[in-house]
GROMACS .gro file of N, CA and C in nm:
model
  240
    1VAL      N    1   0.086  -0.117   0.000
    1VAL     CA    2   0.000   0.000   0.000
    1VAL      C    3   0.090   0.123   0.000
    2THR      N    4   0.068   0.209  -0.098
    2THR     CA    5   0.147   0.332  -0.110
    2THR      C    6   0.055   0.446  -0.153
    3PRO      N    7   0.052   0.560  -0.087
    3PRO     CA    8   0.115   0.589   0.041
    3PRO      C    9   0.039   0.520   0.155
    4ILE      N   10   0.096   0.525   0.275
    4ILE     CA   11   0.037   0.452   0.388
    4ILE      C   12  -0.045   0.542   0.481
    5SER      N   13  -0.068   0.667   0.440
    5SER     CA   14  -0.151   0.755   0.522
    5SER      C   15  -0.216   0.862   0.437
    6GLY      N   16  -0.323   0.921   0.493
    6GLY     CA   17  -0.393   1.029   0.425
    6GLY      C   18  -0.494   1.092   0.518
    7ASP      N   19  -0.549   1.204   0.474
    7ASP     CA   20  -0.644   1.281   0.553
    7ASP      C   21  -0.776   1.206   0.573
    8ILE      N   22  -0.843   1.230   0.687
    8ILE     CA   23  -0.971   1.164   0.713
    8ILE      C   24  -1.079   1.202   0.613
    9ALA      N   25  -1.057   1.311   0.539
    9ALA     CA   26  -1.154   1.350   0.435
    9ALA      C   27  -1.155   1.251   0.320
   10GLY      N   28  -1.050   1.170   0.309
   10GLY     CA   29  -1.041   1.072   0.200
   10GLY      C   30  -1.014   1.142   0.068
   11GLY      N   31  -1.037   1.070  -0.042
   11GLY     CA   32  -1.023   1.126  -0.175
   11GLY      C   33  -0.888   1.106  -0.239
   12ASN      N   34  -0.786   1.072  -0.160
   12ASN     CA   35  -0.656   1.048  -0.222
   12ASN      C   36  -0.653   0.907  -0.282
   13ILE      N   37  -0.554   0.884  -0.365
   13ILE     CA   38  -0.540   0.755  -0.433
   13ILE      C   39  -0.425   0.679  -0.369
   14ILE      N   40  -0.451   0.551  -0.335
   14ILE     CA   41  -0.344   0.464  -0.289
   14ILE      C   42  -0.324   0.353  -0.392
   15THR      N   43  -0.201   0.309  -0.403
   15THR     CA   44  -0.169   0.200  -0.494
   15THR      C   45  -0.156   0.070  -0.413
   16LEU      N   46  -0.227  -0.031  -0.458
   16LEU     CA   47  -0.223  -0.163  -0.396
   16LEU      C   48  -0.136  -0.251  -0.485
   17THR      N   49  -0.036  -0.314  -0.427
   17THR     CA   50   0.053  -0.401  -0.502
   17THR      C   51   0.042  -0.542  -0.444
   18GLY      N   52   0.023  -0.640  -0.532
   18GLY     CA   53   0.008  -0.779  -0.489
   18GLY      C   54   0.024  -0.872  -0.607
   19SER      N   55  -0.064  -0.971  -0.614
   19SER     CA   56  -0.061  -1.063  -0.728
   19SER      C   57  -0.200  -1.120  -0.751
   20ASN      N   58  -0.224  -1.161  -0.874
   20ASN     CA   59  -0.349  -1.226  -0.914
   20ASN      C   60  -0.472  -1.139  -0.896
   21PHE      N   61  -0.457  -1.005  -0.909
   21PHE     CA   62  -0.575  -0.919  -0.905
   21PHE      C   63  -0.662  -0.951  -1.025
   22ALA      N   64  -0.793  -0.961  -1.002
   22ALA     CA   65  -0.886  -1.001  -1.108
   22ALA      C   66  -0.999  -0.900  -1.119
   23ALA      N   67  -1.055  -0.890  -1.239
   23ALA     CA   68  -1.170  -0.803  -1.261
   23ALA      C   69  -1.279  -0.841  -1.162
   24GLY      N   70  -1.338  -0.741  -1.099
   24GLY     CA   71  -1.443  -0.765  -1.001
   24GLY      C   72  -1.392  -0.771  -0.858
   25MET      N   73  -1.260  -0.754  -0.840
   25MET     CA   74  -1.206  -0.755  -0.704
   25MET      C   75  -1.258  -0.634  -0.626
   26THR      N   76  -1.256  -0.645  -0.495
   26THR     CA   77  -1.294  -0.535  -0.408
   26THR      C   78  -1.181  -0.507  -0.311
   27ALA      N   79  -1.181  -0.386  -0.256
   27ALA     CA   80  -1.083  -0.350  -0.154
   27ALA      C   81  -1.152  -0.263  -0.051
   28THR      N   82  -1.116  -0.283   0.075
   28THR     CA   83  -1.171  -0.203   0.183
   28THR      C   84  -1.058  -0.151   0.271
   29ILE      N   85  -1.085  -0.036   0.331
   29ILE     CA   86  -0.998   0.019   0.434
   29ILE      C   87  -1.080   0.012   0.561
   30GLY      N   88  -1.035  -0.070   0.654
   30GLY     CA   89  -1.123  -0.104   0.766
   30GLY      C   90  -1.238  -0.183   0.706
   31SER      N   91  -1.359  -0.137   0.728
   31SER     CA   92  -1.475  -0.204   0.667
   31SER      C   93  -1.538  -0.121   0.555
   32ILE      N   94  -1.472  -0.010   0.519
   32ILE     CA   95  -1.529   0.082   0.420
   32ILE      C   96  -1.469   0.055   0.282
   33PRO      N   97  -1.555   0.028   0.182
   33PRO     CA   98  -1.503   0.002   0.047
   33PRO      C   99  -1.436   0.125  -0.014
   34CYS      N  100  -1.337   0.101  -0.099
   34CYS     CA  101  -1.277   0.208  -0.177
   34CYS      C  102  -1.388   0.279  -0.255
   35THR      N  103  -1.376   0.411  -0.266
   35THR     CA  104  -1.475   0.488  -0.342
   35THR      C  105  -1.475   0.444  -0.488
   36THR      N  106  -1.357   0.430  -0.544
   36THR     CA  107  -1.339   0.370  -0.678
   36THR      C  108  -1.219   0.277  -0.669
   37LEU      N  109  -1.219   0.176  -0.753
   37LEU     CA  110  -1.109   0.080  -0.758
   37LEU      C  111  -1.078   0.052  -0.904
   38THR      N  112  -0.955   0.077  -0.943
   38THR     CA  113  -0.912   0.056  -1.081
   38THR      C  114  -0.799  -0.045  -1.083
   39ILE      N  115  -0.819  -0.155  -1.155
   39ILE     CA  116  -0.714  -0.255  -1.169
   39ILE      C  117  -0.623  -0.211  -1.283
   40LEU      N  118  -0.496  -0.190  -1.253
   40LEU     CA  119  -0.399  -0.148  -1.353
   40LEU      C  120  -0.333  -0.267  -1.421
   41SER      N  121  -0.317  -0.377  -1.345
   41SER     CA  122  -0.256  -0.499  -1.398
   41SER      C  123  -0.288  -0.611  -1.301
   42GLY      N  124  -0.239  -0.729  -1.327
   42GLY     CA  125  -0.262  -0.842  -1.238
   42GLY      C  126  -0.197  -0.827  -1.102
   43ASP      N  127  -0.106  -0.729  -1.091
   43ASP     CA  128  -0.038  -0.710  -0.962
   43ASP      C  129  -0.044  -0.568  -0.908
   44GLN      N  130  -0.129  -0.484  -0.968
   44GLN     CA  131  -0.139  -0.347  -0.919
   44GLN      C  132  -0.279  -0.291  -0.943
   45ALA      N  133  -0.328  -0.219  -0.840
   45ALA     CA  134  -0.459  -0.154  -0.850
   45ALA      C  135  -0.453  -0.022  -0.776
   46GLU      N  136  -0.546   0.068  -0.811
   46GLU     CA  137  -0.555   0.196  -0.742
   46GLU      C  138  -0.690   0.207  -0.674
   47CYS      N  139  -0.686   0.255  -0.550
   47CYS     CA  140  -0.806   0.271  -0.468
   47CYS      C  141  -0.821   0.418  -0.432
   48LYS      N  142  -0.939   0.475  -0.459
   48LYS     CA  143  -0.969   0.610  -0.410
   48LYS      C  144  -1.019   0.591  -0.267
   49VAL      N  145  -0.946   0.651  -0.173
   49VAL     CA  146  -0.970   0.630  -0.030
   49VAL      C  147  -1.102   0.695   0.012
   50PRO      N  148  -1.187   0.618   0.081
   50PRO     CA  149  -1.313   0.675   0.131
   50PRO      C  150  -1.286   0.763   0.253
   51PRO      N  151  -1.379   0.854   0.284
   51PRO     CA  152  -1.362   0.934   0.406
   51PRO      C  153  -1.380   0.848   0.531
   52SER      N  154  -1.325   0.897   0.643
   52SER     CA  155  -1.339   0.829   0.771
   52SER      C  156  -1.384   0.932   0.875
   53SER      N  157  -1.463   0.889   0.970
   53SER     CA  158  -1.510   0.981   1.074
   53SER      C  159  -1.408   1.001   1.185
   54ILE      N  160  -1.305   0.914   1.190
   54ILE     CA  161  -1.204   0.924   1.295
   54ILE      C  162  -1.064   0.897   1.239
   55ALA      N  163  -0.965   0.954   1.305
   55ALA     CA  164  -0.826   0.925   1.270
   55ALA      C  165  -0.788   0.789   1.329
   56GLY      N  166  -0.691   0.724   1.266
   56GLY     CA  167  -0.645   0.596   1.320
   56GLY      C  168  -0.589   0.508   1.210
   57THR      N  169  -0.531   0.395   1.250
   57THR     CA  170  -0.469   0.301   1.157
   57THR      C  171  -0.560   0.180   1.138
   58LEU      N  172  -0.582   0.145   1.013
   58LEU     CA  173  -0.676   0.038   0.978
   58LEU      C  174  -0.613  -0.065   0.886
   59ASP      N  175  -0.678  -0.180   0.878
   59ASP     CA  176  -0.640  -0.286   0.785
   59ASP      C  177  -0.685  -0.250   0.644
   60VAL      N  178  -0.616  -0.303   0.545
   60VAL     CA  179  -0.661  -0.297   0.405
   60VAL      C  180  -0.682  -0.441   0.360
   61THR      N  181  -0.802  -0.468   0.307
   61THR     CA  182  -0.837  -0.604   0.264
   61THR      C  183  -0.872  -0.603   0.116
   62VAL      N  184  -0.816  -0.696   0.042
   62VAL     CA  185  -0.845  -0.715  -0.100
   62VAL      C  186  -0.912  -0.851  -0.115
   63THR      N  187  -1.024  -0.853  -0.187
   63THR     CA  188  -1.097  -0.978  -0.212
   63THR      C  189  -1.121  -0.995  -0.362
   64ASN      N  190  -1.077  -1.107  -0.417
   64ASN     CA  191  -1.103  -1.138  -0.556
   64ASN      C  192  -1.242  -1.201  -0.570
   65PRO      N  193  -1.297  -1.202  -0.692
   65PRO     CA  194  -1.430  -1.262  -0.711
   65PRO      C  195  -1.438  -1.409  -0.670
   66ASP      N  196  -1.325  -1.480  -0.668
   66ASP     CA  197  -1.325  -1.620  -0.626
   66ASP      C  198  -1.323  -1.633  -0.473
   67GLU      N  199  -1.341  -1.520  -0.402
   67GLU     CA  200  -1.348  -1.513  -0.256
   67GLU      C  201  -1.212  -1.526  -0.186
   68LYS      N  202  -1.102  -1.533  -0.262
   68LYS     CA  203  -0.970  -1.533  -0.199
   68LYS      C  204  -0.942  -1.393  -0.147
   69THR      N  205  -0.904  -1.386  -0.020
   69THR     CA  206  -0.888  -1.258   0.048
   69THR      C  207  -0.750  -1.246   0.111
   70VAL      N  208  -0.695  -1.125   0.103
   70VAL     CA  209  -0.569  -1.094   0.171
   70VAL      C  210  -0.592  -0.967   0.252
   71THR      N  211  -0.550  -0.970   0.378
   71THR     CA  212  -0.562  -0.854   0.465
   71THR      C  213  -0.423  -0.812   0.513
   72LEU      N  214  -0.392  -0.685   0.493
   72LEU     CA  215  -0.271  -0.626   0.548
   72LEU      C  216  -0.313  -0.552   0.674
   73GLU      N  217  -0.268  -0.601   0.786
   73GLU     CA  218  -0.314  -0.547   0.914
   73GLU      C  219  -0.244  -0.416   0.948
   74ALA      N  220  -0.325  -0.320   0.998
   74ALA     CA  221  -0.275  -0.191   1.047
   74ALA      C  222  -0.177  -0.128   0.949
   75ILE      N  223  -0.219  -0.112   0.823
   75ILE     CA  224  -0.129  -0.065   0.717
   75ILE      C  225  -0.160   0.077   0.670
   76TYR      N  226  -0.284   0.124   0.685
   76TYR     CA  227  -0.320   0.257   0.636
   76TYR      C  228  -0.368   0.345   0.751
   77THR      N  229  -0.314   0.466   0.760
   77THR     CA  230  -0.348   0.556   0.870
   77THR      C  231  -0.423   0.679   0.820
   78TYR      N  232  -0.541   0.701   0.877
   78TYR     CA  233  -0.615   0.825   0.855
   78TYR      C  234  -0.561   0.928   0.953
   79VAL      N  235  -0.528   1.048   0.901
   79VAL     CA  236  -0.474   1.155   0.983
   79VAL      C  237  -0.575   1.269   0.990
   80ALA      N  238  -0.598   1.321   1.112
   80ALA     CA  239  -0.694   1.431   1.130
   80ALA      C  240  -0.631   1.563   1.091
   0.00000   0.00000   0.00000
């Protein structure tokens, strides 16, 4: 995940790097879905960060349509 922090207002773009990203995948920060998610390749996607009501560090979870899920714990920080 790059960058690893952003304002609680959201709206910035983070890059997710991994493998086997597939059309229809989803990504969440905490439990909130990315506002938009664009798959750039099988190993890279961009997430428009949703707003958060509080500052803090949250997990980022990526789920492919085949239900395979990867969670990076405490990786993204919302800053007030």
